[in-house]
PDB file of C-alpha atoms in Angstrom:
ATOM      1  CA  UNK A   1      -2.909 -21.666  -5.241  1.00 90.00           C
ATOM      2  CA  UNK A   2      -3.861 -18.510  -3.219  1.00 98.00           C
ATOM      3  CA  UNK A   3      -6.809 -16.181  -3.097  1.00 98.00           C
ATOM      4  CA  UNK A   4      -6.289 -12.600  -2.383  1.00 98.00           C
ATOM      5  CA  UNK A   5      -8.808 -10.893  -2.098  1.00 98.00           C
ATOM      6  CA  UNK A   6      -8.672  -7.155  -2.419  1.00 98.00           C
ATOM      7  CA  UNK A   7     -10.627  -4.076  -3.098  1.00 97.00           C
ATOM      8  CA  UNK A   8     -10.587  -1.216  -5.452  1.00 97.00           C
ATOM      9  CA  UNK A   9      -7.257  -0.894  -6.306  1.00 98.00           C
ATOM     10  CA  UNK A  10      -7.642   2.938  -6.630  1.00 98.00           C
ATOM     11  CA  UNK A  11      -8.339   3.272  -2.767  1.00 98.00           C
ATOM     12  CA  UNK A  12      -7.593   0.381  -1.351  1.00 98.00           C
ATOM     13  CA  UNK A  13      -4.095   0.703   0.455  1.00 98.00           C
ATOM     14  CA  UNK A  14      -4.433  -2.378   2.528  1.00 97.00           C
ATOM     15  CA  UNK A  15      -4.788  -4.160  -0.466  1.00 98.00           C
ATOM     16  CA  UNK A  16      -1.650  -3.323  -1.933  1.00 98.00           C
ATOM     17  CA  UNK A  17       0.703  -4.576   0.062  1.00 98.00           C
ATOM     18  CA  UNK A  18      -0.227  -7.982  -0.337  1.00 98.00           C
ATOM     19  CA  UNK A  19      -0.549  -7.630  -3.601  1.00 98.00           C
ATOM     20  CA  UNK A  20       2.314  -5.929  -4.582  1.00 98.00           C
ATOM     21  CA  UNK A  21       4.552  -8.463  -2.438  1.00 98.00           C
ATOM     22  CA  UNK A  22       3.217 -11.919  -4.381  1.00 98.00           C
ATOM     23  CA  UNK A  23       3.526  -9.659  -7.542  1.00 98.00           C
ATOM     24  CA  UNK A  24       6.865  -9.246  -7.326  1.00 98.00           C
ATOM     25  CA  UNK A  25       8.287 -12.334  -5.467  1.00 98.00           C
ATOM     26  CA  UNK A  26       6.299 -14.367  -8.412  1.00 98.00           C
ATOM     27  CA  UNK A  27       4.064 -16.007  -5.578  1.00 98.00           C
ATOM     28  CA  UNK A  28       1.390 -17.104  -7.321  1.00 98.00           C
ATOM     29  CA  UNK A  29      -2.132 -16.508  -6.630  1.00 98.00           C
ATOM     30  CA  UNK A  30      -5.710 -15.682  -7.848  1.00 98.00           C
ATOM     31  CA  UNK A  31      -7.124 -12.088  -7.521  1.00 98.00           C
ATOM     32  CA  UNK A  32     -10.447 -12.061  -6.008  1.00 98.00           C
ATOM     33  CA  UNK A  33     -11.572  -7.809  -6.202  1.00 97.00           C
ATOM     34  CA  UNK A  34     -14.669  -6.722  -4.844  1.00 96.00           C
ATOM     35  CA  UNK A  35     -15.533  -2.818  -5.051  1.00 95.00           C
ATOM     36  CA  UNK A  36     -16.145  -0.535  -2.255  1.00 94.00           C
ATOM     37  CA  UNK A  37     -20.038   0.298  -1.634  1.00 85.00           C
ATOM     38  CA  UNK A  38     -20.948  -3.379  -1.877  1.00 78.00           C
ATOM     39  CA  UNK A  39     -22.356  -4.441   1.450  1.00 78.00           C
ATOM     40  CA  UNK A  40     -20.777  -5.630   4.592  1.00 83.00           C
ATOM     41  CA  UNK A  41     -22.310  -9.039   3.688  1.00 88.00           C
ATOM     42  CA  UNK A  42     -20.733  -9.163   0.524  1.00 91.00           C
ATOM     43  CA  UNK A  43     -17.221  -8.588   2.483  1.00 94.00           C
ATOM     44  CA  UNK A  44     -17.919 -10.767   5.005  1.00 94.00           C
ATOM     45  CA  UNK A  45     -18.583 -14.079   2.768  1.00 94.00           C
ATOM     46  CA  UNK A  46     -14.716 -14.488   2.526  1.00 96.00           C
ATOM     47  CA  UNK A  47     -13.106 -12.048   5.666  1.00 96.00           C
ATOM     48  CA  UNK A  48     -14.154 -12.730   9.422  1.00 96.00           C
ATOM     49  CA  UNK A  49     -14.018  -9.356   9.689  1.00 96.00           C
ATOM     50  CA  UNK A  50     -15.259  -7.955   6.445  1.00 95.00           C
ATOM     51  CA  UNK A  51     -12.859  -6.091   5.349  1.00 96.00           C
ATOM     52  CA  UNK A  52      -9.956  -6.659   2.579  1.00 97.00           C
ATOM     53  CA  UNK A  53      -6.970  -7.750   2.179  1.00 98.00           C
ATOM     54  CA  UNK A  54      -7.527 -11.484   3.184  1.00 98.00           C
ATOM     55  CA  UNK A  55      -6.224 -14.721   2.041  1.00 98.00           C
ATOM     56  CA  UNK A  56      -7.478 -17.798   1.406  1.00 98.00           C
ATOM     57  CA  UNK A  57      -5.615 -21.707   0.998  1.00 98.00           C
ATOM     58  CA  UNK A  58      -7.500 -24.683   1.004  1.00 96.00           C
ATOM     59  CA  UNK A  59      -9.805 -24.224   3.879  1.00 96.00           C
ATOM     60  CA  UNK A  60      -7.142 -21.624   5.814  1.00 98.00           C
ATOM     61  CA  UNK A  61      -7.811 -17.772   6.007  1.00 98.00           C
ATOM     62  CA  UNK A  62      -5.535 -15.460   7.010  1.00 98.00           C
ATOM     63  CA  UNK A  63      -6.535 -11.672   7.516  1.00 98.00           C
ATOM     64  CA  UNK A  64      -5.299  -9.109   8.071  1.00 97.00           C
ATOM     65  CA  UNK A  65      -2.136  -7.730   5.826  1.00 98.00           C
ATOM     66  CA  UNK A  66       0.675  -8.056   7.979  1.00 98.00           C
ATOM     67  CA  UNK A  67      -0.358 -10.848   9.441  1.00 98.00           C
ATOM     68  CA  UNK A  68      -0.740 -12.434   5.576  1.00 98.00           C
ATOM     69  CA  UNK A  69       2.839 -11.151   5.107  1.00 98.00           C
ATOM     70  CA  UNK A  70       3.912 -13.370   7.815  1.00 98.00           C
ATOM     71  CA  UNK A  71       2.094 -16.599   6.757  1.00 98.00           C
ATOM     72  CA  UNK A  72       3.807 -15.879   3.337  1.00 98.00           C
ATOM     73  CA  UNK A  73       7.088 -15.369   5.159  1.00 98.00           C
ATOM     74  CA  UNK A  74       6.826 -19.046   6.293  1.00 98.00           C
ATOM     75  CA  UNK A  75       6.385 -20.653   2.751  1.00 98.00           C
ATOM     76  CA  UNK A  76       8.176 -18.226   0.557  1.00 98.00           C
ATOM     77  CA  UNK A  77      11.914 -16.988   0.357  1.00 98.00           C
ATOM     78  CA  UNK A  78      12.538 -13.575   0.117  1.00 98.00           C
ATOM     79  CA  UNK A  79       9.567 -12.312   2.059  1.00 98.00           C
ATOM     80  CA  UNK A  80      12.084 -10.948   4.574  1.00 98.00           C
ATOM     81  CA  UNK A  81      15.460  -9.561   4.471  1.00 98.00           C
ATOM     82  CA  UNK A  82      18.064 -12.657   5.057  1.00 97.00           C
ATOM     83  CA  UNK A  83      20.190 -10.912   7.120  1.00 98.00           C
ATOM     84  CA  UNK A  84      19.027 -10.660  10.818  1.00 98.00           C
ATOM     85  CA  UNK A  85      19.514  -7.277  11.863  1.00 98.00           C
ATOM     86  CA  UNK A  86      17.993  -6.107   8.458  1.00 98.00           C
ATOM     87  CA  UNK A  87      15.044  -8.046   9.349  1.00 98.00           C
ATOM     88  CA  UNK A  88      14.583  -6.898  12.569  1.00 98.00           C
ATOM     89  CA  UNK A  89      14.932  -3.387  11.586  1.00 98.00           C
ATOM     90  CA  UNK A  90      12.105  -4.184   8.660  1.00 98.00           C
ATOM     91  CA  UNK A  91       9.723  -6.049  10.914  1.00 98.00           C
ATOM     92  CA  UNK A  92       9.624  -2.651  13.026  1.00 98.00           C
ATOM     93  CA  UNK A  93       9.391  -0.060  10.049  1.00 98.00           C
ATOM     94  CA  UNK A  94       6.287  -2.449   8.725  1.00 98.00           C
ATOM     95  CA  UNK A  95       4.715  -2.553  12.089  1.00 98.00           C
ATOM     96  CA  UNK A  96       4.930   0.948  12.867  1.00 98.00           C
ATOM     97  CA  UNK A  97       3.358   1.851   9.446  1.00 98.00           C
ATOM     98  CA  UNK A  98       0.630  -0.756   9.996  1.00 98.00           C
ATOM     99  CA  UNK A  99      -0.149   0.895  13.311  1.00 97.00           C
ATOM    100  CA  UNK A 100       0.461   4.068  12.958  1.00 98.00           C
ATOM    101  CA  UNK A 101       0.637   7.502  10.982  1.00 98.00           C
ATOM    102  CA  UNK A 102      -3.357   8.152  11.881  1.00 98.00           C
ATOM    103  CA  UNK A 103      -3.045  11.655  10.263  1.00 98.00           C
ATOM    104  CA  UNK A 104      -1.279  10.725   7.114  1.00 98.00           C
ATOM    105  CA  UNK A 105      -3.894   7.828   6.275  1.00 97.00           C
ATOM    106  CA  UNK A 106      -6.626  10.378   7.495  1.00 97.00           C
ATOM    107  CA  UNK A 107      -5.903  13.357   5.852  1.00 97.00           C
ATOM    108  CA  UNK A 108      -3.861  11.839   2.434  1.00 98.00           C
ATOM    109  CA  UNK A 109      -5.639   8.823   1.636  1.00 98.00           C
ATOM    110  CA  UNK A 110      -4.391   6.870  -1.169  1.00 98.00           C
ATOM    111  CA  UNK A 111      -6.447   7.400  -4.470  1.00 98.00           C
ATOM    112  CA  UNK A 112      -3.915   6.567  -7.104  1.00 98.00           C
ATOM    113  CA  UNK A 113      -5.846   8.256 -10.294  1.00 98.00           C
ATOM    114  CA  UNK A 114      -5.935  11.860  -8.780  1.00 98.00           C
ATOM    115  CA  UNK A 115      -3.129  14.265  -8.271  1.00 98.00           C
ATOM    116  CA  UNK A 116      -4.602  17.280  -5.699  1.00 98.00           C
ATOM    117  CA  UNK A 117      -3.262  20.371  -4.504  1.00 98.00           C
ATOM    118  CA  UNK A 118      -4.013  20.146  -0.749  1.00 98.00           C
ATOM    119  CA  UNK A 119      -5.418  23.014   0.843  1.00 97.00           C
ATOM    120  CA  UNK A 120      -3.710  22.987   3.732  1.00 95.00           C
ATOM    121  CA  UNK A 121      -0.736  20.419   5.237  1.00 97.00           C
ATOM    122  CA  UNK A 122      -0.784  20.807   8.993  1.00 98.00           C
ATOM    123  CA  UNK A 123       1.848  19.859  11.989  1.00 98.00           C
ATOM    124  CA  UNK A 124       0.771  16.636  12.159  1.00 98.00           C
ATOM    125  CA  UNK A 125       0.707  15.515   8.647  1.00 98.00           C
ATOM    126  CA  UNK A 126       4.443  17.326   7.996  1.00 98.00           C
ATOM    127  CA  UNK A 127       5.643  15.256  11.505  1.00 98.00           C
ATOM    128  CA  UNK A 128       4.072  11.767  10.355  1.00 98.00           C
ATOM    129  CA  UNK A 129       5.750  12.682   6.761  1.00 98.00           C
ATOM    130  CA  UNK A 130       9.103  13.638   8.449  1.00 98.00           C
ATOM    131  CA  UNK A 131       8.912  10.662  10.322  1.00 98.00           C
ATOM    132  CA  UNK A 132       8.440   8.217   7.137  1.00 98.00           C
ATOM    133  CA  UNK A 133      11.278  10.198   5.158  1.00 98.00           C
ATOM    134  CA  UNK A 134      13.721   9.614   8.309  1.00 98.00           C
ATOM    135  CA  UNK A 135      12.762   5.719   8.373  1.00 98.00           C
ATOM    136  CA  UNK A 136      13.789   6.316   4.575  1.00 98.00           C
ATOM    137  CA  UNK A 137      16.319   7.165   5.002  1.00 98.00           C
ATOM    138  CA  UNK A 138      17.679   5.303   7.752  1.00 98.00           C
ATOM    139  CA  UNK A 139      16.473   2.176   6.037  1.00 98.00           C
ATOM    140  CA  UNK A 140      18.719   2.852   2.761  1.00 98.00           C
ATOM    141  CA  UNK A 141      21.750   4.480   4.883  1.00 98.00           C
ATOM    142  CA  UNK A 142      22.155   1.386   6.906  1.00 98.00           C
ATOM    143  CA  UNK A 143      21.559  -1.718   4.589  1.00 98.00           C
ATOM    144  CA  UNK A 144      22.683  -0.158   1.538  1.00 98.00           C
ATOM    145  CA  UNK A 145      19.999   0.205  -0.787  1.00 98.00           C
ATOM    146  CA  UNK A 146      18.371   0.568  -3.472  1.00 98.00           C
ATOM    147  CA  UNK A 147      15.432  -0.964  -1.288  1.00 98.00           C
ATOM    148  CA  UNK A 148      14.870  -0.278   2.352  1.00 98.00           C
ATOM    149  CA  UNK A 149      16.541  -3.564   3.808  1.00 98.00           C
ATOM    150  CA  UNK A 150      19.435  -3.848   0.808  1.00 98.00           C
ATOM    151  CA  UNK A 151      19.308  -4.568  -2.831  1.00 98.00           C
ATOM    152  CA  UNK A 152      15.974  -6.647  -3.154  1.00 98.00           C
ATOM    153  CA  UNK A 153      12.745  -5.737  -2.833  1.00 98.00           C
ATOM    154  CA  UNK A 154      10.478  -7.017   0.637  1.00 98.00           C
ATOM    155  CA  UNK A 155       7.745  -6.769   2.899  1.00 98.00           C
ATOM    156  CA  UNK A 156       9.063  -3.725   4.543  1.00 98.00           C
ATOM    157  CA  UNK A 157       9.466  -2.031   0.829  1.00 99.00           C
ATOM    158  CA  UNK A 158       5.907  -3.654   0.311  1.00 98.00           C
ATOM    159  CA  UNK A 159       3.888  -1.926   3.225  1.00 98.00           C
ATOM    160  CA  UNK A 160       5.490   1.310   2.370  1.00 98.00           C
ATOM    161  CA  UNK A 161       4.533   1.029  -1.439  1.00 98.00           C
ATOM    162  CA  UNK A 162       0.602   3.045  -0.450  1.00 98.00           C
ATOM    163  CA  UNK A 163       2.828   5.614   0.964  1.00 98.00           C
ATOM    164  CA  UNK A 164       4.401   5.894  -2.947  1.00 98.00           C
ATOM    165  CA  UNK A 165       1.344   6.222  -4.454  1.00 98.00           C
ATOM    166  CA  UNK A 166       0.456   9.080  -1.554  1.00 98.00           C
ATOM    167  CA  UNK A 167       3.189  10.947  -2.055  1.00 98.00           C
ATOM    168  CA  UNK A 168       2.805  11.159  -5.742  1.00 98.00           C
ATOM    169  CA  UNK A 169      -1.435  12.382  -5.584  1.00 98.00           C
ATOM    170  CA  UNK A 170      -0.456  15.253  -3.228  1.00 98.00           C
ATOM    171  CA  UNK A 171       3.284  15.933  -4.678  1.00 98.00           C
ATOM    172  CA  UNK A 172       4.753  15.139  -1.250  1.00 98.00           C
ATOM    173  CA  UNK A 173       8.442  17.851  -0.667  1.00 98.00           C
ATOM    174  CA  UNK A 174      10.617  14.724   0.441  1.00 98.00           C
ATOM    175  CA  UNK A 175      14.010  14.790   1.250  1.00 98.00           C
ATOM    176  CA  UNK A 176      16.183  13.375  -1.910  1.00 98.00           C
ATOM    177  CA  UNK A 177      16.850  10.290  -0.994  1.00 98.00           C
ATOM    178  CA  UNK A 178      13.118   9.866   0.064  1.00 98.00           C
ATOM    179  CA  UNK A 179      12.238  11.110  -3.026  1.00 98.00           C
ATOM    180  CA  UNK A 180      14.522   8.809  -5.394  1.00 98.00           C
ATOM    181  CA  UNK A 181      12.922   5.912  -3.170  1.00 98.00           C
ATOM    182  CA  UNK A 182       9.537   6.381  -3.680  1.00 98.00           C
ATOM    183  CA  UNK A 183      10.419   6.798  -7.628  1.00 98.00           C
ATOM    184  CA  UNK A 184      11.775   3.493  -7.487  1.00 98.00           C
ATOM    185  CA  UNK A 185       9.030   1.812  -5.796  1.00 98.00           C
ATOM    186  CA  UNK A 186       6.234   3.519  -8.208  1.00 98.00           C
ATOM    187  CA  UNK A 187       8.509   2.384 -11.676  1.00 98.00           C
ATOM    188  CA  UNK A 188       8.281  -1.143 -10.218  1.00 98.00           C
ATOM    189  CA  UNK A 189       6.496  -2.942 -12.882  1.00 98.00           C
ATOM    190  CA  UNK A 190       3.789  -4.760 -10.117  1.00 98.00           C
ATOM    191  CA  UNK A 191       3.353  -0.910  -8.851  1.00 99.00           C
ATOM    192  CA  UNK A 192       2.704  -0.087 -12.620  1.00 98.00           C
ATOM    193  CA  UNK A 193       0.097  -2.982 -13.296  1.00 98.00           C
ATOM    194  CA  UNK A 194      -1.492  -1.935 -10.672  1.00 98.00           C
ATOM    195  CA  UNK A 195      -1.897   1.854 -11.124  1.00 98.00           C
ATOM    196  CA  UNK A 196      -3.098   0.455 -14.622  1.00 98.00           C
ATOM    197  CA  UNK A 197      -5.588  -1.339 -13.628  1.00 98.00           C
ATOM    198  CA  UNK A 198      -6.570   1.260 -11.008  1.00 98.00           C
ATOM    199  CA  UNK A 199      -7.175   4.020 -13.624  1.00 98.00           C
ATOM    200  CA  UNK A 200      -9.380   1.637 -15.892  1.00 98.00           C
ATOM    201  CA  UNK A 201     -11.502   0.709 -12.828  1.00 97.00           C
ATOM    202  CA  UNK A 202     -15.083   1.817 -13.719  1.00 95.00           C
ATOM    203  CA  UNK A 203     -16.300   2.468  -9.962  1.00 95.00           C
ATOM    204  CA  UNK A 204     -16.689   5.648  -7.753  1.00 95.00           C
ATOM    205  CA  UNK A 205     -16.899   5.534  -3.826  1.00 94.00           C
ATOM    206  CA  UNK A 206     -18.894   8.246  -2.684  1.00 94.00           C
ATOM    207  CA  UNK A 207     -17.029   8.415   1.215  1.00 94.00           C
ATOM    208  CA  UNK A 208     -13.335   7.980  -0.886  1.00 95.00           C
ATOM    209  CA  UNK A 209     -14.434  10.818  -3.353  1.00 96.00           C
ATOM    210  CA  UNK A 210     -16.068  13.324  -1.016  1.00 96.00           C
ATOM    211  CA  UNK A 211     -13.049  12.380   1.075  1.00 95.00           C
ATOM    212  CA  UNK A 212     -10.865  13.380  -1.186  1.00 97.00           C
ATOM    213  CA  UNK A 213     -12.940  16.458  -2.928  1.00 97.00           C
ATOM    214  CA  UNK A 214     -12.359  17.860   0.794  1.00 97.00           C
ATOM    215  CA  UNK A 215      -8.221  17.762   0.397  1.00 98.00           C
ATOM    216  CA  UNK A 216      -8.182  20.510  -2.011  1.00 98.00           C
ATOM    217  CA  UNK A 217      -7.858  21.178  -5.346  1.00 98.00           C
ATOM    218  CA  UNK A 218      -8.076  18.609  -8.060  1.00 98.00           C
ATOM    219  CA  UNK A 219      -5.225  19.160 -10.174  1.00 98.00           C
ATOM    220  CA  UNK A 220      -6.143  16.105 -12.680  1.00 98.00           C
ATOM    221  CA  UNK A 221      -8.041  13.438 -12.356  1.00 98.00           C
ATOM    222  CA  UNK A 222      -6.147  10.595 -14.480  1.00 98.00           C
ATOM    223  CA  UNK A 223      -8.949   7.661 -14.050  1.00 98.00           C
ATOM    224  CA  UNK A 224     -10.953   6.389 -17.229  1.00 94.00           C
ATOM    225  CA  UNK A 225     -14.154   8.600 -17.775  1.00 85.00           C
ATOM    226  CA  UNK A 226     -15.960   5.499 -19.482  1.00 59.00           C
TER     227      UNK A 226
END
């Protein structure tokens, strides 16, 4: 059996894909959630490098959410597409969203139980959300849909499923296609247990709040008040 640990699963994006992947695939594991604004040392009793997503088995750690993708990729079916070129073309999509798109995770960071009115979307933010709606695009054009490498569900599908949740708090303009994807990736039922869960979660990170206070206008704020 696994542990995954994670963080709040209102914020935490790294978290998710993980998460969202065993979910899914029916890979079983434990969920181990610690909140933001506990200490570094709290972190740090399970991650090398304190931070969250990692995974444990046995005595083995693996951090670091792509590179827990691939350690699941070696035990598990279904991780990747089967069909090579579709799995080369999903190994790049995942690893440019894991390194890149600085402005998008800067100036849209995920908070699943808010929807906000942002004041202002500059040139960078509409290029790095061009950018993800072309990959889309591309994605669904070329393997055939409904997911981004064919017709199941992945790790390419699963590092893309924070953008989802992105789109939908600042009511991202996406192309149509774009927009019917990240739908289907939000009515997934492991993308509904965990916005669930996310809205029932009793804590408040002052950085991720403030962070998000300075977006723009709160529109709703969907999270439990209790």
């Amino acid at each position: 059996m696994y542990d995954l640990y994670i963080a709040n699963k209102n914020y935490s994006s790294w978290s998710l894909r993980p998460w969202v992947l065993m979910r899914t695939l029916d890979i079983a594991f434990s969920e181990k959630l610690t909140p933001f604004g506990n200490s570094t040392e709290d972190f740090a009793t399970f991650s090398p490098t304190a931070k969250v997503p990692c995974l444990v088995e046995n005595d083995l750690t693996v951090w670091d959410s792509l590179s827990i993708i691939e350690y699941l990729a070696e035990r598990h079916s279904g991780v990747w597409a089967d069909d090579a070129k579709a799995r080369a073309w999903s190994r790049s999509a995942a690893a440019e969203m894991h390194s890149g798109f600085q402005t998008l995770r800067n100036e849209h960071p995920m908070n699943v139980g808010l929807r906000i009115q942002p004041t202002e979307v500059g040139e960078a933010l509409k290029k790095d959300i061009s950018r993800i709606d072309a990959l889309w695009q591309e994605g669904l054009t070329s393997f055939g849909g409904p997911f981004l490498a064919g017709d199941a569900f992945t790790a390419v599908d699963a590092f893309f499923c924070p953008v989802a949740f992105r789109f939908q708090t600042y009511a991202t303009t996406l192309s149509p296609e774009a927009e019917a994807y990240k739908d289907r990736l939000l009515a997934l039922p492991a993308m509904q247990e965990w916005q669930d869960a996310a809205l029932l979660e009793p804590w408040r990170d002052g950085e991720h709040e403030a962070e998000a206070k300075a977006i723009g206008e709160w529109l709703a704020d969907l999270r439990s008040k209790s």
